[in-house]
Short mmCIF file of C-alpha atoms and ligand atoms in Angstrom, two decimals:
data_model
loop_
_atom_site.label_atom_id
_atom_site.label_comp_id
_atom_site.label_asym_id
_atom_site.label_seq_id
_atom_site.Cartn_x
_atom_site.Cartn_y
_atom_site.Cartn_z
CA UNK A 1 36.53 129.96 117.60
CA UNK A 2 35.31 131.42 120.42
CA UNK A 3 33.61 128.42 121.79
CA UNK A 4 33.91 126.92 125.49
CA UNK A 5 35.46 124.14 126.65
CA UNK A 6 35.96 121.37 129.14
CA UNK A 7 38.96 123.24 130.27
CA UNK A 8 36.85 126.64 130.84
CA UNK A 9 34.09 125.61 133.45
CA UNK A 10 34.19 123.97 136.76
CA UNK A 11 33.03 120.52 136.26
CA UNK A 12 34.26 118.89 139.96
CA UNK A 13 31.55 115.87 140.63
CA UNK A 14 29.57 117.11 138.27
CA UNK A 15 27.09 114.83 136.30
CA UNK A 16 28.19 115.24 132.59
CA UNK A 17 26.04 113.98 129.26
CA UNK A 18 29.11 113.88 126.63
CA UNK A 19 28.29 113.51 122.62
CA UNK A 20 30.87 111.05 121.36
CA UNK A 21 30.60 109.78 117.43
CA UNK A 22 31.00 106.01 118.19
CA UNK A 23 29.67 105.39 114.69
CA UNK A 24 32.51 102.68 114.02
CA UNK A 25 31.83 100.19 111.47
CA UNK A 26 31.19 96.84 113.23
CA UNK A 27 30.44 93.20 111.53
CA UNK A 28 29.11 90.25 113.47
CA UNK A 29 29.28 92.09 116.85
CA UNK A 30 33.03 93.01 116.51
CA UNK A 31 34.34 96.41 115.74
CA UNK A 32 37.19 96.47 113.07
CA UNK A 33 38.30 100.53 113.69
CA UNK A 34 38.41 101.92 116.90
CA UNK A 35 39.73 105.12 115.90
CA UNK A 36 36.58 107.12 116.90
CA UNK A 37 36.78 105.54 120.46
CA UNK A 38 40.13 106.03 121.08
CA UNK A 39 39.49 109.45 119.65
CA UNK A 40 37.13 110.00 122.56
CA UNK A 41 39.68 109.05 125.24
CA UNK A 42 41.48 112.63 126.11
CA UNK A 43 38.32 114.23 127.03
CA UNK A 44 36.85 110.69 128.79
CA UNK A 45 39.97 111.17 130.77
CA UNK A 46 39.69 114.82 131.85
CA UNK A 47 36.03 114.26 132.95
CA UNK A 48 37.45 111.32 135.08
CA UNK A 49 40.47 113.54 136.63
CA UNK A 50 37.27 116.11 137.62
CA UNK A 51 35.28 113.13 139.58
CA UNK A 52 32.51 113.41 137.00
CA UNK A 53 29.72 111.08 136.49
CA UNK A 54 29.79 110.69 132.73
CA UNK A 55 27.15 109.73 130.46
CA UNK A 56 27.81 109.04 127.24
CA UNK A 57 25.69 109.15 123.91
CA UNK A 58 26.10 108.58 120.02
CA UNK A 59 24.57 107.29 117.54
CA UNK A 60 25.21 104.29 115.13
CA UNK A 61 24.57 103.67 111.56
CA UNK A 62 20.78 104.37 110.56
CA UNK A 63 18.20 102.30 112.55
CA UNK A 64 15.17 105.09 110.91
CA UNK A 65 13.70 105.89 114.43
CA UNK A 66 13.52 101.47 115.54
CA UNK A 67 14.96 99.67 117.93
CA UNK A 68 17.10 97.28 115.58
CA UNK A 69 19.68 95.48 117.94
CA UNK A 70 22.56 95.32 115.22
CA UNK A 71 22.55 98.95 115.55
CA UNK A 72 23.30 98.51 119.35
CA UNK A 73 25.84 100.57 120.74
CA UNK A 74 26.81 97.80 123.34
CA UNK A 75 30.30 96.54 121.45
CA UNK A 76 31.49 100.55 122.00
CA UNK A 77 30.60 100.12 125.50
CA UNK A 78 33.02 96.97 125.66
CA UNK A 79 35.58 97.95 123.38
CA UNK A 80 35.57 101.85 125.65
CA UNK A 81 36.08 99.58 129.12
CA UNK A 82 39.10 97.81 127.51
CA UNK A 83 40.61 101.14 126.36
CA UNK A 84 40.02 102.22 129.34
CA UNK A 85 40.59 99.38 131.76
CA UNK A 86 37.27 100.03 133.50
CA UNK A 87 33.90 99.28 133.62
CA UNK A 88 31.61 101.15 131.40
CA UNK A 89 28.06 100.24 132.17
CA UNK A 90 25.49 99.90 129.29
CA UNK A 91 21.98 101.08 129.10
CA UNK A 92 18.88 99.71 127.96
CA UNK A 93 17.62 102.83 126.00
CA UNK A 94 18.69 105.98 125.82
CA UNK A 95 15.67 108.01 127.31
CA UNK A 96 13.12 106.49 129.74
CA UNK A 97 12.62 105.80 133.28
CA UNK A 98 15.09 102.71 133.36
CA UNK A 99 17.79 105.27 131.69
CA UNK A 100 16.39 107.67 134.38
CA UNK A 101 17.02 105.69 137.33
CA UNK A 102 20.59 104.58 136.11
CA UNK A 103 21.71 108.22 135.83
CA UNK A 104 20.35 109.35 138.94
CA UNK A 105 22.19 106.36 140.25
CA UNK A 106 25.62 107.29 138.28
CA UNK A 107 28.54 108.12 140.83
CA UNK A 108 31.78 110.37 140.10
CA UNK A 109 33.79 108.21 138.22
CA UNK A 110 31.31 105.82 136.90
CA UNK A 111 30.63 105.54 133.26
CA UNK A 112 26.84 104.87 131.32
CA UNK A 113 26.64 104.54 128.02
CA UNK A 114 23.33 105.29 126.22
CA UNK A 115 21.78 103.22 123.82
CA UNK A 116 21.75 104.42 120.33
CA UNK A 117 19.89 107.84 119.82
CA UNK A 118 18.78 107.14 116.46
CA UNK A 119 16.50 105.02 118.18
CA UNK A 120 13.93 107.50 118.04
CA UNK A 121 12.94 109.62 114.88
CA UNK A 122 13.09 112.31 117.06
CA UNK A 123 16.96 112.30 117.12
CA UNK A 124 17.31 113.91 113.55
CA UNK A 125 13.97 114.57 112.67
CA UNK A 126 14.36 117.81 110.46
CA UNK A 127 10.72 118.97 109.63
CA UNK A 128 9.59 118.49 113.67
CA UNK A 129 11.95 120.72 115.29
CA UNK A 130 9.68 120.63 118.71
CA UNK A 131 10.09 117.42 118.48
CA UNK A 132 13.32 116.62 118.07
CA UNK A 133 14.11 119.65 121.34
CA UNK A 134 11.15 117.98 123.53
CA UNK A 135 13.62 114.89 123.05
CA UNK A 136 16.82 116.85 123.67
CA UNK A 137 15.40 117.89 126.91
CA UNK A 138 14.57 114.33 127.92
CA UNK A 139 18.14 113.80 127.01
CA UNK A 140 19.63 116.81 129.00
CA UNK A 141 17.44 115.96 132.08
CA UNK A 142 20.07 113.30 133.03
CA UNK A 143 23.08 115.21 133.69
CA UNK A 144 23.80 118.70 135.05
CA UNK A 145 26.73 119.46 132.02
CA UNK A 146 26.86 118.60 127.94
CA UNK A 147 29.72 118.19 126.56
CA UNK A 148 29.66 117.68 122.82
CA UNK A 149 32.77 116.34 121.23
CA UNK A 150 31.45 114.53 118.27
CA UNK A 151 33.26 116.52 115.34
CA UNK A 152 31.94 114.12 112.90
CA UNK A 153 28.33 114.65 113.63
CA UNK A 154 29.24 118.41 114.34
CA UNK A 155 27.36 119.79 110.67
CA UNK A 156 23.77 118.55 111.82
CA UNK A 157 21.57 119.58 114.06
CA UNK A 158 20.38 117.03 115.69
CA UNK A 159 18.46 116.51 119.34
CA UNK A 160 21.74 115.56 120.12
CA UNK A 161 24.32 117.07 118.24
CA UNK A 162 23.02 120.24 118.85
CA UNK A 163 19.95 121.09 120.59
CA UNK A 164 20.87 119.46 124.15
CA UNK A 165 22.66 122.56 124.42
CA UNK A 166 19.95 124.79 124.56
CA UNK A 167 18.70 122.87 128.26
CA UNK A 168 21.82 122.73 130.10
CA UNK A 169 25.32 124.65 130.36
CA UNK A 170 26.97 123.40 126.87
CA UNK A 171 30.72 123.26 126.03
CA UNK A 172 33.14 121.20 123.75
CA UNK A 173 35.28 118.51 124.06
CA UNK A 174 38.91 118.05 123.81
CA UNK A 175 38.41 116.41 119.96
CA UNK A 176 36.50 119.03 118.88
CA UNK A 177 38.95 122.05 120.82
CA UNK A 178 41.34 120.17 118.62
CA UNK A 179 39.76 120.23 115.32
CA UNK A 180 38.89 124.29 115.92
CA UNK A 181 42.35 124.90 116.63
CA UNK A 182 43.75 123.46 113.54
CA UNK A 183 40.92 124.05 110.63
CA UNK A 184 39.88 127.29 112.46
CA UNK A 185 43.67 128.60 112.82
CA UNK A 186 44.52 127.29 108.70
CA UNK A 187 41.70 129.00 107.68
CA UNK A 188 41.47 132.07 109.78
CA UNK A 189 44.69 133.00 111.51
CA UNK A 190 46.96 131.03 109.52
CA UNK A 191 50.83 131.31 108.60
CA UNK A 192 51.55 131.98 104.88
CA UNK A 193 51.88 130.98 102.39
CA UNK A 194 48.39 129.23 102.65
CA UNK A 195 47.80 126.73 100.04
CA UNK A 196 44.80 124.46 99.75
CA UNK A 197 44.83 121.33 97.59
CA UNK A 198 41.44 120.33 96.36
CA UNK A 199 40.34 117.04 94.79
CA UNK A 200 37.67 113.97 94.88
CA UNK A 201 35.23 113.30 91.96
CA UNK A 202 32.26 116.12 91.70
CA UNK A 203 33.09 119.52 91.19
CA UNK A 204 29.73 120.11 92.36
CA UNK A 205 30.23 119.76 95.70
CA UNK A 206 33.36 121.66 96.07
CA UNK A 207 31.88 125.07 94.39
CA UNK A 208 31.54 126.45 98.66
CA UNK A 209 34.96 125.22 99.57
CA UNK A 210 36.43 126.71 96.29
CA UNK A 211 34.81 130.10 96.52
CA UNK A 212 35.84 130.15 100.16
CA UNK A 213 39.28 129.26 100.20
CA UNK A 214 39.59 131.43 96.97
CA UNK A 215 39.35 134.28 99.33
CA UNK A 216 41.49 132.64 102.10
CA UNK A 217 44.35 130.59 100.89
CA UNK A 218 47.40 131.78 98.03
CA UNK A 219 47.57 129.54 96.01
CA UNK A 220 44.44 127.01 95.26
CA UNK A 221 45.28 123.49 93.72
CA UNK A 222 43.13 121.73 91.78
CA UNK A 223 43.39 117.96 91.09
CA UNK A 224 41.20 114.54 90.98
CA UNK A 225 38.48 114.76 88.73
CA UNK A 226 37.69 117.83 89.74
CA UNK A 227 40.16 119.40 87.14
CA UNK A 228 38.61 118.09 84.11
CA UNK A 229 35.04 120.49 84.57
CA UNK A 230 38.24 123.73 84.71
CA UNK A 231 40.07 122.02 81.51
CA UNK A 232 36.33 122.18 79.18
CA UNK A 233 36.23 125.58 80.79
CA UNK A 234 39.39 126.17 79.47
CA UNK A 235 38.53 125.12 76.25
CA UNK A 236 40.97 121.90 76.33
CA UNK A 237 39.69 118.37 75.02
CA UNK A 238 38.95 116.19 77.97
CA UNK A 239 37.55 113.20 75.82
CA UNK A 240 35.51 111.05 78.76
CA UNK A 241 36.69 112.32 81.45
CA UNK A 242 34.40 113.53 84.56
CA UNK A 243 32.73 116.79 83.85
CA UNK A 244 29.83 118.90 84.94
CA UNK A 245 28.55 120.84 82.29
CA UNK A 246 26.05 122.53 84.50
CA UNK A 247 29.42 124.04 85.85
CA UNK A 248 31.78 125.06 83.07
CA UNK A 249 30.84 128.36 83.31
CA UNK A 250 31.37 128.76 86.54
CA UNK A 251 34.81 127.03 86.62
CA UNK A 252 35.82 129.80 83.96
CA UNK A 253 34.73 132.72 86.39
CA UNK A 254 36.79 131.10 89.35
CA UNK A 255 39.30 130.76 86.78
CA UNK A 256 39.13 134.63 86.21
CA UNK A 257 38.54 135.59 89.96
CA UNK A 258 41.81 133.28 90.99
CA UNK A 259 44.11 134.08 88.46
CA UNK A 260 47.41 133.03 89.04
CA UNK A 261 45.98 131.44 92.54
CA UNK A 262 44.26 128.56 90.51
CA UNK A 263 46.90 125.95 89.95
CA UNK A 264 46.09 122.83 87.80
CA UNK A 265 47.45 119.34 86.58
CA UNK A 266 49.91 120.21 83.75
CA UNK A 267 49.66 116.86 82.92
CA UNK A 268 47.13 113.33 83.44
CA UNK A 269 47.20 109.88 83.46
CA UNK A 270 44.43 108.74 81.29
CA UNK A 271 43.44 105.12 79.80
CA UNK A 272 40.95 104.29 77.32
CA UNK A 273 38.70 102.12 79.80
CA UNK A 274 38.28 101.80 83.80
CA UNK A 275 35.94 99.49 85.53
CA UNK A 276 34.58 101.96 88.48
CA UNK A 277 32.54 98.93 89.58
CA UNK A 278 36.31 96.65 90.85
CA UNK A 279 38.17 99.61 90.42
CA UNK A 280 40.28 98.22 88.17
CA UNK A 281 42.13 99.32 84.48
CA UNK A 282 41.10 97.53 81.79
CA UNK A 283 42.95 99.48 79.06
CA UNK A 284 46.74 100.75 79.64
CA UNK A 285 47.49 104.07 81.52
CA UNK A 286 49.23 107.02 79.76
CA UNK A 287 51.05 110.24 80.45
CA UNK A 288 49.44 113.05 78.00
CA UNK A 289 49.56 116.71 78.61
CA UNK A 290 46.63 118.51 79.64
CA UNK A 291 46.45 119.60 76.06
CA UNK A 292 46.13 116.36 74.41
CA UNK A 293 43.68 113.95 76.30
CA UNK A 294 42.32 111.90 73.57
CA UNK A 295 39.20 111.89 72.73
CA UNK A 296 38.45 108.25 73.39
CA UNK A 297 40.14 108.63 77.02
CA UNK A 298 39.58 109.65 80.05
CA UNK A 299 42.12 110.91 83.01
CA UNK A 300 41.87 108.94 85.91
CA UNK A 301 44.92 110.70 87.95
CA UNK A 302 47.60 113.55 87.59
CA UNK A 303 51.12 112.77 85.75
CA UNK A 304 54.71 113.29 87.25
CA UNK A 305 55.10 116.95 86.03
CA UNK A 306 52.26 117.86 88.15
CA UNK A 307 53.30 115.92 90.98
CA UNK A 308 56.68 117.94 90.68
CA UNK A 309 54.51 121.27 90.23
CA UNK A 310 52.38 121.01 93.19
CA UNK A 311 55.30 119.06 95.58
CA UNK A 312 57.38 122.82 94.86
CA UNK A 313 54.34 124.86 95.91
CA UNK A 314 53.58 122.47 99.04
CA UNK A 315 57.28 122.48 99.96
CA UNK A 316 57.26 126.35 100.08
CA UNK A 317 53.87 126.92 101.93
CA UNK A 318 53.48 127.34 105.86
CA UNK A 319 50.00 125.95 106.11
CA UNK A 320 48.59 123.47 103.71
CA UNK A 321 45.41 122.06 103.93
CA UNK A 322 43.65 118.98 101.77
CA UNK A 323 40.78 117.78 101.09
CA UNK A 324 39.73 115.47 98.36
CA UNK A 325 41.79 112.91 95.99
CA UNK A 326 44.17 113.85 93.21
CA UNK A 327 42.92 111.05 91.42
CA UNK A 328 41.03 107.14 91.49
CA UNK A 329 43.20 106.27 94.87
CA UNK A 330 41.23 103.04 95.04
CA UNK A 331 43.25 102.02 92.53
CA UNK A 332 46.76 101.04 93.01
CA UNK A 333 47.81 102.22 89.65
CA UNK A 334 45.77 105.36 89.81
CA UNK A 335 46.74 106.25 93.36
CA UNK A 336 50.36 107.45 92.54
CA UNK A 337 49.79 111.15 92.10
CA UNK A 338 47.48 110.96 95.57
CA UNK A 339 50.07 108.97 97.49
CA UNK A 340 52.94 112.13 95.90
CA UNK A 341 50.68 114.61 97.33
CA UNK A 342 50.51 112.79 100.78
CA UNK A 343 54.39 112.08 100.77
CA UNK A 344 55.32 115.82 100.27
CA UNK A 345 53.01 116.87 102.99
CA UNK A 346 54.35 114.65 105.16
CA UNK A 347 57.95 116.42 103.88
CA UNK A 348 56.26 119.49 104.37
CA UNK A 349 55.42 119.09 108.06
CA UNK A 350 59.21 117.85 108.48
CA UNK A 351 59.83 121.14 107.08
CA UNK A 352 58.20 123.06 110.07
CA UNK A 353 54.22 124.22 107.76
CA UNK A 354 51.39 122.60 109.62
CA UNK A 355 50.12 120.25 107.60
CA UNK A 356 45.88 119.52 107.78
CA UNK A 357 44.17 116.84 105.75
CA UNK A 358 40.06 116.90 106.13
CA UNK A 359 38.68 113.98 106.80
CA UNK A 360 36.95 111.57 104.50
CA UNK A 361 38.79 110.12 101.19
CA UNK A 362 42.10 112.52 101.97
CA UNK A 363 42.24 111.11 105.33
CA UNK A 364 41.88 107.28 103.61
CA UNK A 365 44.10 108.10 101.55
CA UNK A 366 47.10 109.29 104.32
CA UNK A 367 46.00 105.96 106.13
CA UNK A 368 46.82 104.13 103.41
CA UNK A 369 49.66 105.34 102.72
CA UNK A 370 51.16 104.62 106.61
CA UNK A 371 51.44 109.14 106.91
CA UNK A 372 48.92 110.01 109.53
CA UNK A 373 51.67 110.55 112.26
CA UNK A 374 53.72 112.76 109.48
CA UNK A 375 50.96 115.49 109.55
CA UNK A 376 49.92 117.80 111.98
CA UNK A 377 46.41 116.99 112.42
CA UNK A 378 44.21 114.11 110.14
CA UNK A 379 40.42 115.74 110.95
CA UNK A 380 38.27 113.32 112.61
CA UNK A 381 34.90 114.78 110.50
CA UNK A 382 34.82 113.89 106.88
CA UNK A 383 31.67 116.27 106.08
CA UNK A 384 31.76 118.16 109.00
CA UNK A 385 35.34 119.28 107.73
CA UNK A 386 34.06 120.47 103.99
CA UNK A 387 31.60 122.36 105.80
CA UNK A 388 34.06 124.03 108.37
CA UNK A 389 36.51 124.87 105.08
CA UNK A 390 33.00 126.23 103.38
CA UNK A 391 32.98 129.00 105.79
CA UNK A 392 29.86 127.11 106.99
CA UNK A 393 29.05 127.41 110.91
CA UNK A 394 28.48 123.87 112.21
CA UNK A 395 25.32 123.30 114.58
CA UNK A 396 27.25 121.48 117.07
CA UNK A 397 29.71 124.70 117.42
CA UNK A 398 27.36 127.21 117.34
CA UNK A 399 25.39 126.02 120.01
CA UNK A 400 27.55 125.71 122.50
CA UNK A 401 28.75 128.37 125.08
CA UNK A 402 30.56 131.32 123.97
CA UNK A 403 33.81 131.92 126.01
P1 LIG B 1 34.82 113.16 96.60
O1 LIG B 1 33.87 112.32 97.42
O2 LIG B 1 34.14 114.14 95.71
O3 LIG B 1 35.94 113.75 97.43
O4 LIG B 1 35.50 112.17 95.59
C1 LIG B 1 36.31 111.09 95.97
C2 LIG B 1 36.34 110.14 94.81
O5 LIG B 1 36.84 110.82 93.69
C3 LIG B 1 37.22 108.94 95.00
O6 LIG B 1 36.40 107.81 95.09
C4 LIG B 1 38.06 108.91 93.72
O7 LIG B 1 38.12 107.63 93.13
C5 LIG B 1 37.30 109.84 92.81
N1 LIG B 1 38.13 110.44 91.76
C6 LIG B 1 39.23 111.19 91.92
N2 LIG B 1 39.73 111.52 90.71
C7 LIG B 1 38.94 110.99 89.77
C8 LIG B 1 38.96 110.97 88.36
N3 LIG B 1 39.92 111.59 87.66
N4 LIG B 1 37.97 110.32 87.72
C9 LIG B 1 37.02 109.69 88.42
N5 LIG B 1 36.94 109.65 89.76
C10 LIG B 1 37.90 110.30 90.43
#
């Protein structure tokens, strides 16, 4: 992408407003995954190595537009000034003439962080879109640079996300350089074989990401439940498992259109009953073909030959990119044909293929399974990475300063 960044403009002393997602899940004033901060730190650093005044901003859960104080960004500010082993400074509110004075007050090297922008409706307001740039200005009239390198916030334009970059000069971040380079490279530029391995629960929401990467990638695999909406289109007996009616016939034209790209579970673990609620089995899980699901079942993950089918195509690809469950990973039983997946990716990368899980359930599931260091790059954006693999263009990209 052909996007600027930190490392393309002259930012020496300048006063820089940086989007960071700090939207880490935090109980009783104590944060219990600092990934997203410590995700931040590369480009935190880079600003600091060019003297820059940096002022950061984020949001944090949803306040709806109010000043709630458990939605204060204050334990980020903490947890960024251990990780850091400096002070960060914390500000009352994020616009205002308290915030104003602070910033204008902000010397090279120093460190403010805003209070949460969702704060004020205006943040993410979608049918006022005066209002929510009047508020991006008041944002942008604090620093001289914006820097966005929230990826996970990078599909929505918000004051922000997004339109802070029509006030001041706007480039990215070292997170989000880092996300374009791998997602943009898989999908655009990228070494063959391609394959893309698609899973999670709705078919519904994957219909972009199919039709896109159906065009893209060689070989498209199909798994999770998911699979089942193809199988009815294929005429098979799926009994209860997941399926989207509304969908069928669609399934059976990708199913023309991909011919021989499509590749599905040649076999399912299915049980008779599964308690969604504890994620738990309550009947026992069996291998069947994808021919013979019973009627009274329903497949909650794919079976060994399938594991086998899709490790040979993974171990033979260059680039393999994956997004979405191969079957109920929250499940310890039902997470076997996930974890496979994960394990020959990580083989994969050992081979030499770059290796790119998107964020969200994929990315859970790599975590759990102790591979994030075996890939090549675990997205930081769970929807902001379905979007990017759509084909989509994401606000907080677009806006910012072409090269
Ligand atoms: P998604 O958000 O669409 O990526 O779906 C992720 C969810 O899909 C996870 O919570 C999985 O438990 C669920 N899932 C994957 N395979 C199946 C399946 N065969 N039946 C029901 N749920 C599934």
């Amino acid at each position: 992408m052909n996007k600027k960044s930190i490392q393309d403009i002259d930012l020496k002393g300048k006063k820089v407003i940086v989007r960071v997602d700090y939207n880490v899940p935090i109980k009783n004033g104590k944060i219990s995954d600092n990934a997203r901060i410590a995700a931040s730190l590369p480009t935190i650093k880079h600003l600091l190595g060019q003297e820059c005044a940096i002022i950061l901003m984020s949001h944090l859960g949803r306040p709806d537009g109010e000043k709630k104080p458990e939605f204060s960004l204050q334990p980020t500010a903490v947890e960024l000034s251990r990780l850091l082993g400096k002070p960060v400074a914390m500000a009352p509110d994020c616009v205002g003439p308290e915030v104003e004075k602070l910033a204008l007050a902000l010397k090279p090297g120093e460190i403010l962080m805003l209070e949460n922008v969702r704060y004020y409706k205006a943040e993410d307001d979608k049918k006022d879109k005066e209002g929510r740039k009047a508020f991006a200005k008041r944002l942008a009239s604090l620093a001289q640079v914006y820097v966005n390198d929230a990826f996970g916030t990078a599909h929505r334009e918000h004051a922000s996300t997004a339109n802070v970059a029509e006030f001041l000069p706007a480039v990215c971040g070292l997170l989000i350089q880092k996300e374009l380079d791998y997602l943009g490279k898989a999908i655009e530029h990228p070494v063959r074989p391609l394959v893309a391995i698609l899973g999670g629960a709705k078919v519904s929401d994957k219909i972009p990401v199919i039709e896109n990467l159906l065009k893209k990638a060689d070989k498209v695999i199909v798994g999770g439940g998911m699979a089942y909406t193809f199988y009815k289109a294929m005429g098979y007996e799926i009994g209860k498992s997941l399926c989207d009616m509304s969908l069928v016939d669609t399934c059976k034209n990708f199913l023309a259109e991909g011919a021989g790209k499509i590749v599905l579970p040649i076999d399912n673990k299915v049980a008779g009953d599964f308690d969604f609620k504890n994620m738990k089995l309550l009947t026992p899980l069996k291998t069947v073909l994808c021919s013979a699901i019973p009627a009274d079942s329903e497949g909650l993950d794919i079976g060994e030959k399938s594991v086998e089918l899709f490790r040979g195509i993974i171990l033979s690809a260059k680039t393999i990119v994956w997004n979405g469950p191969m079957g109920v990973f929250e499940c310890a039983e039902t997470a076997k044909g996930t974890f496979a997946i994960a394990q020959a990716m990580a083989e994969a990368t050992g081979k030499g293929a770059v290796t790119i899980i998107g964020g969200g359930d994929s990315a859970s599931a790599v975590k759990d399974a102790g591979l994030v260091e075996k890939m090549t790059h675990v997205s930081t954006g769970g929807g902001a990475s379905m979007e990017f693999l759509e084909g989509k263009t994401l606000p907080g990209i677009s806006f910012l300063n072409d090269k």
